[in-house]
XYZ file of C-alpha atoms in Angstrom:
462
model
C 68.450 -43.271 -44.735
C 64.815 -41.577 -44.192
C 62.487 -41.932 -41.118
C 59.913 -43.744 -42.501
C 62.330 -46.901 -43.814
C 64.308 -47.206 -41.349
C 61.424 -47.426 -39.203
C 60.607 -50.850 -41.251
C 64.912 -51.237 -41.233
C 64.831 -51.501 -37.252
C 61.471 -53.470 -36.446
C 62.620 -56.022 -38.849
C 65.868 -56.393 -37.137
C 64.898 -56.676 -33.590
C 62.374 -58.839 -35.148
C 65.524 -60.457 -36.778
C 67.474 -60.721 -33.594
C 64.625 -62.110 -31.135
C 63.438 -65.710 -33.832
C 68.194 -65.894 -34.173
C 67.593 -66.007 -30.148
C 64.763 -68.044 -29.834
C 66.194 -70.415 -32.653
C 69.792 -70.569 -30.912
C 68.183 -71.078 -27.186
C 65.295 -73.476 -28.534
C 68.117 -76.087 -29.632
C 70.963 -75.471 -27.924
C 68.227 -76.220 -24.871
C 67.398 -79.213 -26.623
C 71.230 -80.652 -25.695
C 71.220 -80.256 -22.839
C 68.105 -81.968 -21.535
C 68.035 -84.761 -23.891
C 70.705 -86.029 -21.993
C 68.574 -85.465 -18.758
C 66.297 -87.703 -20.791
C 68.892 -90.168 -21.353
C 70.664 -89.762 -17.615
C 66.811 -90.711 -16.191
C 66.423 -93.530 -18.792
C 68.822 -95.602 -20.869
C 72.524 -94.029 -19.082
C 72.526 -95.759 -16.092
C 72.018 -99.582 -17.332
C 74.539 -97.996 -20.653
C 77.106 -96.356 -19.073
C 77.675 -97.663 -15.481
C 78.563 -101.303 -14.579
C 75.118 -104.903 -15.067
C 76.464 -105.477 -11.312
C 75.403 -101.910 -9.696
C 72.508 -101.160 -7.660
C 69.800 -99.705 -9.570
C 69.638 -96.720 -7.243
C 73.468 -96.566 -7.448
C 73.034 -95.888 -10.863
C 70.953 -93.652 -10.932
C 72.279 -91.386 -8.349
C 75.642 -91.715 -10.753
C 73.653 -91.159 -13.705
C 72.670 -88.146 -12.013
C 75.639 -87.170 -10.783
C 77.311 -86.849 -14.029
C 74.201 -84.210 -15.116
C 75.370 -82.324 -12.829
C 78.775 -81.965 -14.278
C 76.994 -79.675 -16.433
C 76.333 -76.795 -13.357
C 79.351 -77.130 -12.587
C 80.676 -76.446 -15.490
C 77.925 -73.435 -16.453
C 79.174 -70.908 -13.744
C 82.901 -71.464 -16.313
C 81.584 -71.507 -19.028
C 79.637 -68.112 -17.917
C 82.809 -66.425 -16.769
C 84.305 -67.224 -20.074
C 82.302 -66.676 -22.255
C 80.932 -63.642 -20.255
C 85.142 -62.071 -20.847
C 84.400 -62.137 -24.086
C 81.193 -60.945 -25.307
C 82.230 -58.029 -23.059
C 84.896 -57.001 -25.254
C 84.685 -59.117 -28.795
C 80.599 -59.202 -29.034
C 77.373 -60.953 -28.328
C 77.291 -61.978 -31.116
C 80.673 -64.088 -31.860
C 80.566 -65.893 -27.939
C 76.916 -66.498 -29.316
C 78.430 -68.530 -31.954
C 80.735 -70.412 -30.480
C 78.742 -71.840 -27.753
C 76.294 -73.343 -30.586
C 79.199 -74.962 -31.797
C 81.364 -76.254 -28.512
C 77.162 -77.155 -27.530
C 76.540 -79.354 -31.123
C 79.581 -81.268 -31.107
C 79.849 -81.856 -27.440
C 76.447 -83.007 -27.542
C 76.962 -84.860 -31.597
C 80.177 -87.012 -29.057
C 77.603 -88.326 -26.234
C 75.372 -89.781 -29.773
C 78.801 -91.628 -31.225
C 80.505 -92.526 -27.890
C 79.893 -96.603 -26.908
C 78.872 -98.165 -23.390
C 80.548 -100.043 -20.596
C 80.503 -102.919 -22.703
C 83.426 -101.586 -25.211
C 84.990 -98.738 -23.026
C 84.764 -100.344 -19.310
C 85.910 -96.969 -16.171
C 86.754 -95.338 -19.721
C 82.548 -94.611 -20.879
C 81.654 -92.607 -17.935
C 83.844 -90.781 -17.442
C 84.290 -89.225 -21.291
C 80.542 -88.676 -20.420
C 81.822 -86.307 -18.091
C 83.938 -84.268 -20.605
C 81.474 -84.428 -22.482
C 78.528 -83.149 -19.616
C 80.742 -80.928 -19.232
C 81.590 -78.962 -22.595
C 77.837 -78.829 -23.159
C 77.527 -77.101 -20.018
C 80.698 -74.534 -20.949
C 78.225 -74.265 -23.943
C 74.770 -73.587 -22.521
C 76.894 -70.600 -19.586
C 77.555 -68.664 -22.356
C 74.988 -69.397 -24.539
C 72.532 -68.261 -21.595
C 74.202 -64.230 -22.185
C 74.119 -64.661 -25.992
C 70.648 -64.971 -26.264
C 69.376 -63.674 -23.904
C 70.844 -60.361 -24.868
C 70.750 -60.210 -28.678
C 67.318 -60.293 -27.664
C 67.016 -57.420 -25.118
C 69.578 -54.752 -26.533
C 67.634 -55.023 -29.738
C 64.644 -54.256 -28.382
C 62.826 -51.114 -27.424
C 62.837 -49.913 -24.097
C 59.748 -50.935 -22.634
C 59.688 -54.491 -24.487
C 62.502 -55.505 -22.737
C 60.178 -58.233 -20.871
C 58.714 -59.889 -23.305
C 61.034 -59.643 -26.187
C 63.822 -60.866 -23.908
C 60.792 -64.350 -22.417
C 61.328 -65.786 -26.900
C 65.054 -65.977 -25.182
C 63.877 -67.584 -22.150
C 61.203 -69.622 -24.675
C 63.861 -71.640 -25.812
C 63.748 -73.646 -21.829
C 60.209 -75.127 -23.124
C 61.031 -75.446 -26.943
C 63.568 -77.304 -25.726
C 61.989 -80.024 -23.572
C 59.051 -80.561 -25.934
C 61.635 -81.326 -28.794
C 63.766 -83.448 -26.421
C 60.970 -85.765 -25.067
C 59.513 -86.110 -28.688
C 62.333 -86.497 -29.931
C 62.611 -90.240 -27.419
C 58.774 -91.127 -27.221
C 59.100 -91.090 -31.285
C 62.382 -93.189 -30.741
C 60.417 -95.324 -29.028
C 57.562 -95.544 -30.835
C 58.917 -96.951 -34.122
C 61.239 -99.777 -32.773
C 61.628 -102.395 -30.626
C 63.063 -101.219 -26.550
C 65.271 -104.122 -27.220
C 66.980 -101.288 -30.369
C 66.552 -98.742 -28.109
C 68.539 -99.209 -25.648
C 70.825 -100.583 -28.250
C 71.528 -97.726 -30.027
C 68.307 -95.891 -30.595
C 67.956 -93.733 -28.299
C 71.357 -92.253 -30.674
C 70.023 -90.482 -32.734
C 68.387 -87.350 -31.282
C 71.906 -86.424 -30.397
C 73.235 -86.620 -33.280
C 70.065 -84.566 -34.742
C 72.193 -81.788 -32.644
C 74.678 -81.315 -36.113
C 72.162 -78.571 -36.773
C 72.807 -76.134 -33.917
C 76.610 -76.146 -35.795
C 74.792 -74.843 -38.838
C 71.920 -72.691 -37.358
C 75.605 -71.193 -35.842
C 77.446 -70.932 -39.281
C 74.031 -68.747 -40.428
C 74.347 -66.786 -36.863
C 77.863 -65.854 -37.700
C 77.232 -64.290 -40.516
C 73.895 -63.141 -41.332
C 73.143 -61.653 -37.856
C 75.232 -58.057 -36.390
C 76.010 -57.834 -33.384
C 73.646 -55.530 -30.693
C 73.178 -52.036 -31.325
C 74.228 -51.358 -27.572
C 77.573 -52.743 -27.418
C 77.866 -51.616 -30.689
C 76.965 -48.177 -29.412
C 79.156 -49.120 -26.355
C 82.242 -49.794 -28.610
C 82.329 -47.161 -30.734
C 82.334 -45.334 -27.318
C 84.796 -46.557 -25.970
C 87.050 -46.298 -28.810
C 86.744 -42.560 -28.687
C 87.827 -42.484 -24.874
C 90.684 -44.917 -25.953
C 91.823 -42.955 -29.147
C 91.612 -39.957 -26.738
C 93.034 -41.027 -23.848
C 96.506 -42.530 -26.397
C 96.425 -39.275 -27.343
C 97.027 -38.113 -24.127
C 99.303 -40.816 -23.124
C 101.441 -40.635 -25.866
C 102.051 -36.692 -25.538
C 102.728 -36.915 -21.576
C 105.085 -39.500 -22.150
C 106.707 -39.080 -26.010
C 106.478 -42.104 -27.485
C 104.282 -43.381 -30.509
C 100.589 -43.354 -30.844
C 100.978 -46.662 -31.433
C 102.448 -47.858 -27.636
C 100.367 -45.318 -25.583
C 97.303 -47.600 -26.998
C 99.104 -50.772 -26.117
C 99.508 -49.816 -23.029
C 96.951 -49.015 -22.151
C 95.557 -52.835 -23.345
C 97.068 -53.603 -21.089
C 96.224 -52.204 -18.262
C 92.570 -52.473 -18.911
C 90.850 -55.944 -16.638
C 88.603 -58.210 -16.918
C 84.528 -57.247 -17.169
C 84.583 -59.961 -15.017
C 87.011 -58.411 -12.469
C 85.060 -55.797 -12.975
C 82.077 -56.415 -13.035
C 82.675 -58.408 -9.333
C 84.036 -55.813 -7.639
C 81.261 -53.543 -8.185
C 77.891 -55.339 -7.646
C 78.713 -58.481 -5.675
C 75.796 -58.585 -4.125
C 73.833 -58.278 -7.266
C 75.494 -60.679 -8.792
C 74.294 -62.627 -4.928
C 71.063 -61.633 -5.650
C 70.853 -62.731 -9.323
C 71.664 -66.480 -8.371
C 69.277 -66.186 -5.071
C 66.697 -64.832 -6.992
C 67.003 -67.676 -10.390
C 67.412 -71.651 -7.763
C 63.736 -71.301 -7.519
C 62.595 -71.288 -11.415
C 66.118 -73.760 -11.573
C 65.087 -76.319 -8.627
C 61.819 -76.314 -9.495
C 62.027 -77.204 -12.770
C 64.314 -80.284 -12.884
C 63.047 -81.750 -10.212
C 59.839 -81.267 -12.503
C 61.336 -82.216 -16.123
C 64.397 -84.864 -14.825
C 63.887 -86.448 -11.146
C 59.807 -86.489 -11.003
C 60.910 -89.043 -14.603
C 63.469 -91.273 -13.138
C 60.942 -91.462 -9.806
C 57.502 -92.277 -11.463
C 58.715 -94.460 -13.714
C 61.529 -96.191 -11.252
C 58.924 -96.070 -7.737
C 55.402 -96.068 -9.425
C 56.153 -98.469 -12.220
C 54.095 -95.819 -14.614
C 54.718 -96.310 -18.197
C 58.317 -93.803 -19.051
C 55.732 -92.648 -22.392
C 52.560 -91.354 -19.780
C 55.596 -88.830 -17.982
C 56.800 -87.837 -21.841
C 53.741 -86.559 -22.486
C 52.123 -85.192 -19.161
C 55.704 -83.720 -19.099
C 54.930 -82.321 -23.081
C 51.112 -81.480 -21.797
C 52.458 -79.126 -18.808
C 55.253 -77.374 -20.909
C 52.284 -76.913 -23.786
C 50.566 -74.479 -21.017
C 52.660 -73.694 -19.407
C 54.972 -72.016 -21.942
C 52.544 -68.442 -23.415
C 52.476 -68.787 -19.731
C 56.001 -67.099 -20.557
C 55.488 -64.047 -22.738
C 52.090 -63.309 -20.850
C 53.876 -62.340 -17.591
C 56.762 -60.804 -19.358
C 54.853 -58.719 -21.277
C 53.246 -58.232 -17.973
C 56.502 -56.782 -16.392
C 56.882 -54.206 -19.032
C 53.567 -52.674 -17.753
C 53.500 -53.476 -14.099
C 57.505 -53.527 -12.970
C 59.678 -56.825 -12.908
C 59.191 -57.955 -9.114
C 55.551 -57.571 -8.745
C 54.891 -60.152 -10.848
C 57.756 -62.900 -10.072
C 56.869 -62.051 -6.253
C 53.679 -63.672 -7.537
C 55.522 -66.407 -9.064
C 57.140 -67.241 -6.421
C 54.853 -67.563 -3.683
C 51.962 -70.254 -6.033
C 55.180 -71.635 -6.698
C 56.193 -72.626 -3.228
C 51.982 -73.255 -2.859
C 52.238 -75.906 -5.854
C 55.457 -77.643 -4.100
C 52.587 -80.124 -2.066
C 49.642 -80.519 -4.679
C 52.091 -81.345 -6.977
C 53.195 -84.543 -5.914
C 50.148 -86.060 -4.485
C 49.241 -85.389 -7.826
C 52.103 -87.128 -9.379
C 51.383 -90.417 -7.080
C 48.167 -90.892 -8.755
C 49.488 -92.436 -11.233
C 47.115 -91.911 -13.650
C 48.385 -89.445 -17.249
C 45.572 -86.735 -16.233
C 46.769 -86.547 -12.820
C 50.655 -86.032 -13.937
C 49.497 -84.032 -17.183
C 47.952 -81.899 -14.332
C 51.145 -81.855 -11.761
C 53.011 -80.636 -14.525
C 50.869 -77.959 -15.347
C 50.992 -76.152 -12.701
C 54.333 -76.286 -11.921
C 55.727 -74.918 -15.286
C 52.883 -72.464 -15.249
C 53.474 -71.178 -11.624
C 57.472 -71.065 -12.436
C 57.204 -69.916 -15.793
C 55.693 -66.765 -14.003
C 59.500 -66.256 -12.808
C 61.230 -67.264 -16.254
C 59.720 -65.526 -18.623
C 61.166 -62.362 -16.958
C 63.980 -62.907 -15.300
C 66.054 -62.615 -18.856
C 65.638 -58.905 -18.936
C 65.769 -58.527 -14.537
C 68.926 -59.570 -15.222
C 70.570 -57.739 -17.659
C 68.745 -54.738 -15.931
C 71.145 -55.408 -13.255
C 74.125 -54.656 -14.891
C 75.794 -51.045 -17.516
C 76.130 -52.753 -20.774
C 80.209 -52.526 -20.237
C 80.104 -56.179 -18.809
C 76.455 -57.463 -18.966
C 77.071 -60.593 -20.442
C 79.425 -61.177 -17.670
C 77.714 -60.004 -15.152
C 74.012 -61.444 -16.486
C 76.055 -64.599 -16.686
C 77.493 -64.568 -13.675
C 74.542 -64.659 -12.426
C 72.222 -66.779 -13.499
C 74.708 -69.725 -13.963
C 75.940 -70.143 -10.073
C 71.997 -70.059 -9.843
C 72.199 -73.167 -11.616
C 74.334 -74.548 -10.317
C 73.461 -73.591 -6.374
C 69.684 -74.714 -7.391
C 68.870 -76.518 -10.838
C 72.184 -78.378 -10.819
C 71.919 -80.280 -7.088
C 67.874 -81.010 -7.441
C 67.465 -83.857 -8.629
C 70.711 -86.046 -6.972
C 68.957 -84.672 -3.377
C 65.506 -85.556 -4.386
C 66.540 -88.760 -5.184
C 68.007 -88.783 -1.260
C 66.017 -87.368 0.405
C 63.339 -89.848 -0.708
C 65.328 -92.892 -0.300
C 66.023 -91.198 3.211
C 62.283 -90.491 3.834
C 60.927 -92.771 2.354
C 57.905 -90.100 1.173
C 57.820 -87.094 -1.624
C 56.491 -84.645 1.413
C 60.684 -84.043 2.253
C 61.317 -83.562 -1.699
C 57.986 -81.234 -1.753
C 59.564 -79.829 1.436
C 62.667 -78.754 -0.757
C 61.796 -77.129 -3.670
C 59.275 -74.622 -0.762
C 62.448 -73.721 0.935
C 64.019 -73.174 -3.113
C 60.974 -70.733 -3.430
C 61.361 -69.081 0.076
C 65.057 -68.338 -0.956
C 63.946 -67.031 -4.607
C 61.270 -65.105 -3.400
C 63.076 -62.902 -0.295
C 65.847 -62.755 -2.858
C 63.641 -60.799 -5.538
C 61.593 -58.853 -2.346
C 65.621 -56.600 -2.014
C 66.290 -56.335 -5.385
C 65.184 -52.496 -6.349
C 63.331 -52.443 -9.451
C 64.876 -52.910 -12.655
C 62.477 -52.400 -15.748
C 62.222 -48.827 -16.860
C 66.856 -48.597 -16.038
C 68.658 -46.801 -19.441
C 70.431 -50.262 -20.443
C 73.283 -47.840 -21.293
C 74.152 -46.298 -18.378
C 77.714 -47.131 -16.897
C 78.775 -48.709 -13.961
């Protein structure tokens, strides 16, 4: 192949990888988010006893949401191991399949009136499967994009995996709005809410497409070729030294290999913890805005749910372009400076967010969401590139996934529950604003300690 024909082919491969990453993360996050929306609007009445006090039912419903976050580090560990061992593509496909089947299962579930106490227990199992899948999906989608990208545009291309989040938010809220608009409330509560969950079968079809059409990343293929050469040379030397067959020597060497997750924990514990700390603000404040705020506005301020869902959509539409824009800026000026600016802005916005929300009007709620989600996106857009650049190819899936998912459980997993508990205790949203600000401070300090990564060579060893 000539250079002239190779260049367009390489560009096409990058474009396919990036679009696949965007599509996979969009549908996967759609599945994850529709659960959160349903947990705020439907599940308290459907999957828990009718005589349970509304606040207790809401906390119980949000607790099942948190189970998904508990499962995410588990998924990050398991999929990180196999993503580093068998390839980014295969791990991503498996994660998509599990998510699609689990979400469809939620849509098919009978309620408490039919199953009794088994209903919330089965719901917890399916939510765990969702979290397990999304814990593996993020690393696969991010690495498919970033390891296929030019070195000077990793932040920009990595932001497409992150753009699955606003796409998922818009899709999940739009489907609930459409369902609520075209059918009576009684029908929506009885069966209409199931339709958004059943649509997730599309994720299974996308997984099949990725398996058949997408090649693994160039970085991973290069690593595999290098490792194969090293293993062959080591097996030959061991066979000669021990007087055994080449196959037996190769088997002995494979048995001695340690898990990628164990290697990255042993070599880079500080980086994993700092990666987790860097993520608590973007993740925690995000789930306060799109899950807790929906419940707060509808249950406490008694605003119609369609108004707050439209406010979330409006804020997401405004904030979505911030992801690639600020990620591209981080390619030019560095990850740390852009991230720290986002953390400061999100810190400041913690108080105006609820002040605007408490006005109870659509323009004020939309402004609250637009500002909060935009400042959140300044941090989140470059996060995929920053985290993957912290680890070398042989355990990048494991290291980045573990840092991301630990940050998710510490940030977003507890955010709706703690927010509800804080409001119940203090009777004011000021305590929740202080909580949001504290999350931003933790992420600011974590990234302040990190060294700059945007010019780091991705294929370095160790």
